[in-house]
């Protein structure tokens, strides 16, 4: 995709990406690359991840039962809702729960500011654990696609001039 088209996709979120990436000490262009790779800059993006549900249901259910929130108890009953990726950073509902974001409704993850902030928090935690942005991006994506970090970094390059250095 031409870099001008990518810039148009990310332009509405430059301020939020700058703000959230600074808060979590991440390069803004990498966060923009993640957003472009995950959702093409569409804040309404939702993708059902049925494979996730089959692999991790028991663990997710155990975490939900241990939590103090009643909201996650409600949504765990609906596999297609609980196993979706939401918003600009395509954050899965159980991953949001694990990172302290307990929405009353899963669609709260579609809010661009909440989504970008939480995506940055998750990426930052991975980066702290593994020490390199490449490995952190692999963890963010679940590790199943070895080309994912390369795609994110290519997208980041295409929009890097929109961000402070």
XYZ file of N, CA and C in Angstrom:
495
model
N 0.859 -1.174 0.000
C 0.000 0.000 0.000
C 0.900 1.231 0.000
N 0.540 2.209 -0.783
C 1.321 3.442 -0.865
C 1.332 4.152 0.486
N 2.463 4.805 0.773
C 2.588 5.434 2.084
C 1.576 6.557 2.282
N 1.147 7.235 1.200
C 0.126 8.277 1.352
C -1.191 7.703 1.856
N -1.557 6.528 1.362
C -2.791 5.885 1.828
C -2.647 5.482 3.298
N -1.491 4.975 3.673
C -1.257 4.611 5.075
C -1.335 5.838 5.963
N -0.765 6.938 5.495
C -0.811 8.178 6.281
C -2.251 8.634 6.487
N -3.067 8.508 5.463
C -4.482 8.888 5.596
C -5.183 8.004 6.616
N -4.832 6.723 6.661
C -5.460 5.797 7.608
C -5.079 6.124 9.051
N -3.860 6.594 9.253
C -3.367 6.806 10.621
C -3.547 8.241 11.098
N -3.721 9.173 10.182
C -3.780 10.599 10.512
C -4.761 10.948 11.630
N -5.973 10.371 11.649
C -6.900 10.733 12.732
C -6.417 10.339 14.131
N -5.393 9.480 14.201
C -4.971 8.937 15.490
C -3.558 9.368 15.890
N -2.947 10.269 15.136
C -1.574 10.685 15.409
C -1.436 11.239 16.827
N -2.352 12.121 17.231
C -2.275 12.706 18.570
C -2.346 11.625 19.645
N -3.309 10.699 19.514
C -3.459 9.637 20.522
C -2.249 8.712 20.540
N -1.724 8.394 19.373
C -0.550 7.525 19.300
C 0.642 8.212 19.947
N 0.840 9.503 19.645
C 1.930 10.256 20.283
C 1.787 10.234 21.803
N 0.589 10.536 22.279
C 0.325 10.620 23.717
C 0.543 9.273 24.415
N -0.050 8.230 23.878
C 0.019 6.920 24.532
C 1.398 6.291 24.399
N 2.035 6.443 23.259
C 3.369 5.857 23.100
C 4.363 6.537 24.043
N 4.222 7.849 24.237
C 5.098 8.561 25.179
C 4.856 8.061 26.608
N 3.590 7.875 26.965
C 3.252 7.390 28.312
C 3.903 6.035 28.592
N 3.954 5.166 27.586
C 4.468 3.811 27.768
C 5.895 3.655 27.228
N 6.533 4.768 26.896
C 7.933 4.783 26.453
C 8.172 3.879 25.237
N 7.329 4.058 24.240
C 7.435 3.305 22.995
C 7.625 4.261 21.830
N 8.272 3.828 20.754
C 8.372 4.668 19.563
C 6.990 4.828 18.916
N 6.577 6.055 18.708
C 5.237 6.318 18.155
C 5.067 5.696 16.773
N 6.114 5.728 15.951
C 5.962 5.157 14.613
C 5.728 3.647 14.671
N 6.310 2.962 15.661
C 6.083 1.523 15.808
C 4.639 1.261 16.234
N 4.125 2.080 17.132
C 2.720 1.937 17.542
C 1.809 2.185 16.339
N 2.130 3.207 15.542
C 1.345 3.462 14.328
C 1.429 2.278 13.373
N 2.614 1.683 13.244
C 2.773 0.496 12.398
C 1.946 -0.669 12.898
N 1.871 -0.830 14.212
C 1.048 -1.881 14.804
C -0.432 -1.643 14.470
N -0.878 -0.395 14.635
C -2.274 -0.049 14.335
C -2.579 -0.330 12.864
N -1.695 0.084 11.983
C -1.917 -0.143 10.549
C -1.944 -1.626 10.212
N -1.052 -2.394 10.831
C -0.976 -3.825 10.559
C -2.182 -4.562 11.124
N -2.616 -4.168 12.302
C -3.724 -4.865 12.959
C -5.093 -4.508 12.384
N -5.334 -3.229 12.126
C -6.699 -2.807 11.777
C -6.789 -1.889 10.564
N -5.660 -1.589 9.938
C -5.623 -0.607 8.840
C -6.206 0.734 9.278
N -6.086 1.034 10.565
C -6.583 2.305 11.078
C -8.093 2.371 11.236
N -8.755 1.223 11.275
C -10.209 1.187 11.433
C -10.558 0.959 12.907
N -11.052 1.993 13.597
C -11.354 1.831 15.026
C -12.515 0.870 15.298
N -13.296 0.541 14.282
C -14.449 -0.344 14.455
C -14.130 -1.796 14.114
N -12.876 -2.096 13.839
C -12.495 -3.449 13.438
C -12.739 -4.445 14.569
N -13.389 -5.546 14.207
C -13.612 -6.658 15.138
C -13.354 -7.944 14.353
N -12.586 -8.850 14.956
C -12.284 -10.121 14.293
C -12.459 -11.245 15.306
N -13.276 -12.237 14.961
C -13.466 -13.407 15.826
C -12.257 -14.325 15.644
N -11.708 -14.765 16.774
C -10.524 -15.632 16.791
C -10.925 -16.976 17.413
N -11.662 -17.788 16.667
C -12.188 -19.042 17.232
C -11.083 -19.996 17.675
N -9.941 -19.974 16.989
C -8.823 -20.826 17.396
C -8.341 -20.488 18.796
N -8.364 -19.191 19.132
C -7.986 -18.754 20.477
C -8.906 -19.413 21.500
N -10.183 -19.349 21.219
C -11.160 -19.885 22.154
C -10.942 -21.372 22.383
N -10.702 -22.114 21.317
C -10.479 -23.563 21.462
C -9.227 -23.853 22.287
N -8.165 -23.081 22.090
C -6.900 -23.335 22.783
C -6.893 -22.864 24.230
N -7.555 -21.751 24.514
C -7.337 -21.101 25.806
C -8.576 -20.969 26.687
N -9.682 -21.549 26.300
C -10.929 -21.356 27.041
C -10.785 -21.692 28.521
N -10.220 -22.842 28.830
C -10.149 -23.259 30.235
C -9.326 -22.282 31.063
N -8.207 -21.815 30.539
C -7.379 -20.848 31.259
C -8.071 -19.513 31.425
N -8.737 -19.059 30.369
C -9.471 -17.790 30.438
C -10.594 -17.909 31.454
N -11.319 -19.002 31.396
C -12.424 -19.215 32.337
C -11.921 -19.197 33.786
N -10.796 -19.846 34.048
C -10.235 -19.870 35.407
C -9.873 -18.455 35.862
N -9.281 -17.658 34.981
C -8.942 -16.272 35.325
C -10.185 -15.451 35.610
N -11.209 -15.657 34.811
C -12.461 -14.915 34.991
C -13.098 -15.267 36.329
N -13.103 -16.527 36.671
C -13.711 -16.948 37.932
C -12.956 -16.394 39.137
N -11.648 -16.139 38.993
C -10.852 -15.571 40.082
C -10.988 -14.055 40.184
N -11.438 -13.405 39.132
C -11.496 -11.938 39.150
C -12.648 -11.443 40.006
N -12.532 -10.186 40.425
C -13.567 -9.578 41.258
C -14.689 -8.966 40.428
N -14.470 -8.821 39.136
C -15.450 -8.178 38.265
C -16.578 -9.133 37.885
N -17.781 -8.631 37.891
C -18.916 -9.422 37.416
C -19.084 -9.289 35.911
N -18.477 -8.253 35.330
C -18.634 -8.027 33.891
C -18.003 -9.138 33.068
N -16.812 -9.581 33.465
C -16.177 -10.641 32.688
C -16.939 -11.958 32.826
N -17.583 -12.189 33.969
C -18.406 -13.394 34.143
C -19.519 -13.433 33.098
N -20.076 -12.279 32.828
C -21.177 -12.200 31.865
C -20.701 -12.529 30.452
N -19.558 -11.948 30.037
C -19.144 -12.055 28.641
C -18.436 -13.355 28.315
N -17.914 -14.053 29.319
C -17.229 -15.323 29.067
C -18.206 -16.374 28.543
N -19.490 -16.161 28.768
C -20.513 -17.107 28.315
C -20.732 -17.064 26.803
N -20.187 -16.045 26.146
C -20.408 -15.854 24.711
C -19.079 -15.973 23.975
N -18.753 -17.181 23.498
C -17.437 -17.407 22.900
C -17.073 -16.439 21.772
N -18.000 -16.110 20.903
C -17.646 -15.216 19.796
C -17.367 -13.791 20.273
N -17.916 -13.396 21.387
C -17.634 -12.069 21.941
C -16.325 -12.106 22.727
N -16.164 -13.143 23.541
C -14.976 -13.235 24.391
C -13.720 -13.587 23.606
N -13.863 -14.113 22.404
C -12.674 -14.482 21.629
C -12.485 -13.579 20.409
N -12.912 -12.344 20.549
C -12.724 -11.362 19.472
C -11.545 -10.460 19.762
N -10.961 -9.965 18.672
C -9.993 -8.882 18.745
C -10.755 -7.608 18.408
N -10.491 -6.539 19.172
C -11.267 -5.309 19.041
C -10.390 -4.101 18.723
N -10.878 -3.269 17.826
C -10.354 -1.926 17.641
C -9.048 -1.789 16.892
N -8.456 -0.615 17.035
C -7.265 -0.231 16.296
C -6.095 -1.177 16.533
N -5.901 -1.604 17.763
C -4.780 -2.490 18.108
C -5.201 -3.952 18.151
N -6.461 -4.247 17.810
C -6.989 -5.612 17.793
C -6.657 -6.352 19.089
N -7.206 -5.852 20.171
C -6.967 -6.418 21.497
C -8.067 -7.412 21.818
N -7.646 -8.599 22.209
C -8.611 -9.623 22.579
C -9.181 -9.310 23.963
N -10.446 -9.592 24.143
C -11.120 -9.299 25.404
C -10.413 -9.935 26.606
N -10.053 -11.223 26.568
C -9.338 -11.781 27.724
C -7.973 -11.121 27.967
N -7.308 -10.690 26.915
C -6.031 -9.992 27.081
C -6.274 -8.640 27.752
N -7.359 -7.978 27.388
C -7.726 -6.723 28.054
C -7.957 -6.973 29.540
N -8.699 -8.031 29.854
C -8.951 -8.363 31.255
C -7.633 -8.604 31.997
N -6.740 -9.383 31.373
C -5.453 -9.697 32.008
C -4.625 -8.442 32.282
N -4.866 -7.398 31.508
C -4.099 -6.166 31.644
C -4.859 -5.073 32.380
N -5.880 -5.476 33.128
C -6.562 -4.560 34.016
C -7.692 -3.754 33.403
N -8.022 -3.990 32.162
C -9.112 -3.263 31.516
C -10.354 -4.143 31.599
N -11.295 -3.762 32.443
C -12.517 -4.543 32.655
C -13.706 -3.698 32.205
N -14.033 -3.775 30.925
C -15.145 -2.959 30.440
C -16.497 -3.553 30.845
N -17.462 -2.679 30.985
C -18.828 -3.144 31.223
C -19.337 -3.862 29.977
N -18.962 -3.330 28.808
C -19.321 -3.930 27.524
C -18.046 -4.104 26.702
N -17.852 -5.247 26.047
C -16.635 -5.462 25.256
C -16.374 -4.383 24.211
N -17.425 -3.798 23.699
C -17.256 -2.777 22.658
C -16.597 -1.501 23.179
N -16.405 -1.389 24.496
C -15.625 -0.262 25.014
C -14.185 -0.322 24.501
N -13.742 -1.498 24.102
C -12.410 -1.639 23.515
C -12.304 -0.966 22.148
N -13.413 -0.553 21.584
C -13.389 0.150 20.297
C -13.069 1.634 20.456
N -13.107 2.147 21.670
C -12.759 3.548 21.896
C -11.285 3.729 21.538
N -10.971 4.597 20.579
C -9.576 4.723 20.128
C -8.585 5.024 21.245
N -8.925 5.926 22.156
C -7.963 6.265 23.202
C -7.728 5.094 24.142
N -8.792 4.441 24.593
C -8.630 3.276 25.463
C -7.867 2.168 24.746
N -8.192 1.940 23.480
C -7.576 0.860 22.725
C -6.089 1.111 22.496
N -5.730 2.307 22.070
C -4.316 2.602 21.820
C -3.535 2.573 23.133
N -4.098 3.132 24.184
C -3.416 3.116 25.475
C -3.184 1.687 25.947
N -4.190 0.855 25.852
C -4.053 -0.534 26.287
C -3.099 -1.293 25.366
N -3.167 -1.063 24.066
C -2.228 -1.699 23.143
C -0.796 -1.327 23.478
N -0.563 -0.059 23.814
C 0.781 0.387 24.212
C 1.206 -0.264 25.524
N 0.282 -0.368 26.458
C 0.596 -1.013 27.740
C 1.025 -2.459 27.511
N 0.292 -3.172 26.677
C 0.593 -4.575 26.400
C 1.948 -4.698 25.696
N 2.171 -3.887 24.664
C 3.442 -3.938 23.945
C 4.602 -3.565 24.860
N 4.409 -2.561 25.699
C 5.447 -2.147 26.635
C 5.793 -3.271 27.622
N 4.792 -3.959 28.114
C 5.042 -5.088 29.031
C 5.841 -6.181 28.334
N 5.487 -6.466 27.084
C 6.250 -7.470 26.335
C 7.688 -7.009 26.138
N 7.858 -5.745 25.800
C 9.195 -5.201 25.578
C 10.043 -5.292 26.851
N 9.452 -4.990 27.983
C 10.182 -5.093 29.252
C 10.607 -6.533 29.532
N 9.764 -7.477 29.135
C 10.075 -8.890 29.398
C 11.147 -9.438 28.463
N 11.094 -9.060 27.178
C 11.973 -9.708 26.194
C 13.110 -8.821 25.697
N 13.035 -7.510 25.901
C 14.151 -6.628 25.613
C 14.347 -6.139 24.197
N 13.586 -6.639 23.244
C 13.715 -6.131 21.873
C 12.331 -5.918 21.274
N 12.241 -4.884 20.456
C 10.939 -4.567 19.857
C 10.482 -5.701 18.939
N 11.420 -6.343 18.236
C 11.073 -7.459 17.352
C 10.401 -8.585 18.152
N 11.026 -8.984 19.255
C 10.468 -10.061 20.088
C 9.169 -9.620 20.759
N 9.104 -8.354 21.158
C 7.874 -7.847 21.787
C 6.716 -7.888 20.796
N 6.981 -7.528 19.550
C 5.932 -7.586 18.521
C 5.497 -9.028 18.261
N 6.443 -9.956 18.264
C 6.075 -11.368 18.104
C 5.139 -11.813 19.222
N 5.449 -11.417 20.443
C 4.590 -11.779 21.580
C 3.229 -11.105 21.468
N 3.225 -9.846 21.035
C 1.962 -9.123 20.885
C 1.038 -9.889 19.940
N 1.607 -10.420 18.874
C 0.839 -11.130 17.851
C 0.599 -12.595 18.202
N 1.147 -13.053 19.281
C 0.953 -14.441 19.683
C 2.033 -15.383 19.185
N 3.003 -14.880 18.433
C 4.144 -15.676 18.011
C 3.939 -16.591 16.827
N 2.732 -16.664 16.298
C 2.452 -17.597 15.211
C 2.869 -17.124 13.829
N 3.195 -15.865 13.676
C 3.554 -15.313 12.370
C 4.923 -14.651 12.456
N 5.987 -15.348 12.035
C 7.329 -14.786 12.151
C 7.548 -13.521 11.318
N 6.695 -13.249 10.360
C 6.818 -12.051 9.519
C 6.121 -10.826 10.122
N 5.357 -11.038 11.173
C 4.591 -9.939 11.764
C 5.460 -8.741 12.149
N 6.556 -8.919 12.876
C 7.370 -7.744 13.235
C 7.873 -6.986 12.004
N 8.242 -7.707 10.962
C 8.714 -7.062 9.730
C 7.598 -6.209 9.117
N 6.383 -6.746 9.072
C 5.256 -5.990 8.507
C 4.963 -4.738 9.327
N 5.020 -4.860 10.654
C 4.792 -3.698 11.518
C 5.863 -2.640 11.268
N 7.107 -3.058 11.185
C 8.197 -2.098 10.994
C 8.134 -1.442 9.616
N 7.718 -2.170 8.603
C 7.534 -1.573 7.266
C 6.423 -0.524 7.304
N 5.338 -0.846 7.980
C 4.243 0.125 8.123
C 4.719 1.336 8.919
N 5.519 1.100 9.944
C 6.059 2.196 10.766
C 6.894 3.150 9.913
N 7.736 2.600 9.054
C 8.569 3.427 8.171
C 7.709 4.302 7.264
N 6.591 3.763 6.808
C 5.757 4.484 5.848
C 5.080 5.720 6.449
N 5.025 5.796 7.787
C 4.356 6.920 8.442
C 5.242 7.629 9.464
N 6.510 7.276 9.515
C 7.396 7.798 10.564
C 7.509 9.310 10.554
N 7.371 9.946 9.395
C 7.510 11.412 9.337
C 6.330 12.137 9.993
N 5.288 11.411 10.377
C 4.150 12.041 11.057
C 4.399 12.220 12.552
N 5.460 11.617 13.069
C 5.685 11.577 14.507
C 6.980 12.269 14.897
N 6.988 12.804 16.122
C 8.202 13.392 16.683
C 9.237 12.307 16.888
N 10.481 12.697 16.835
C 11.536 11.707 17.077
C 12.132 11.889 18.451
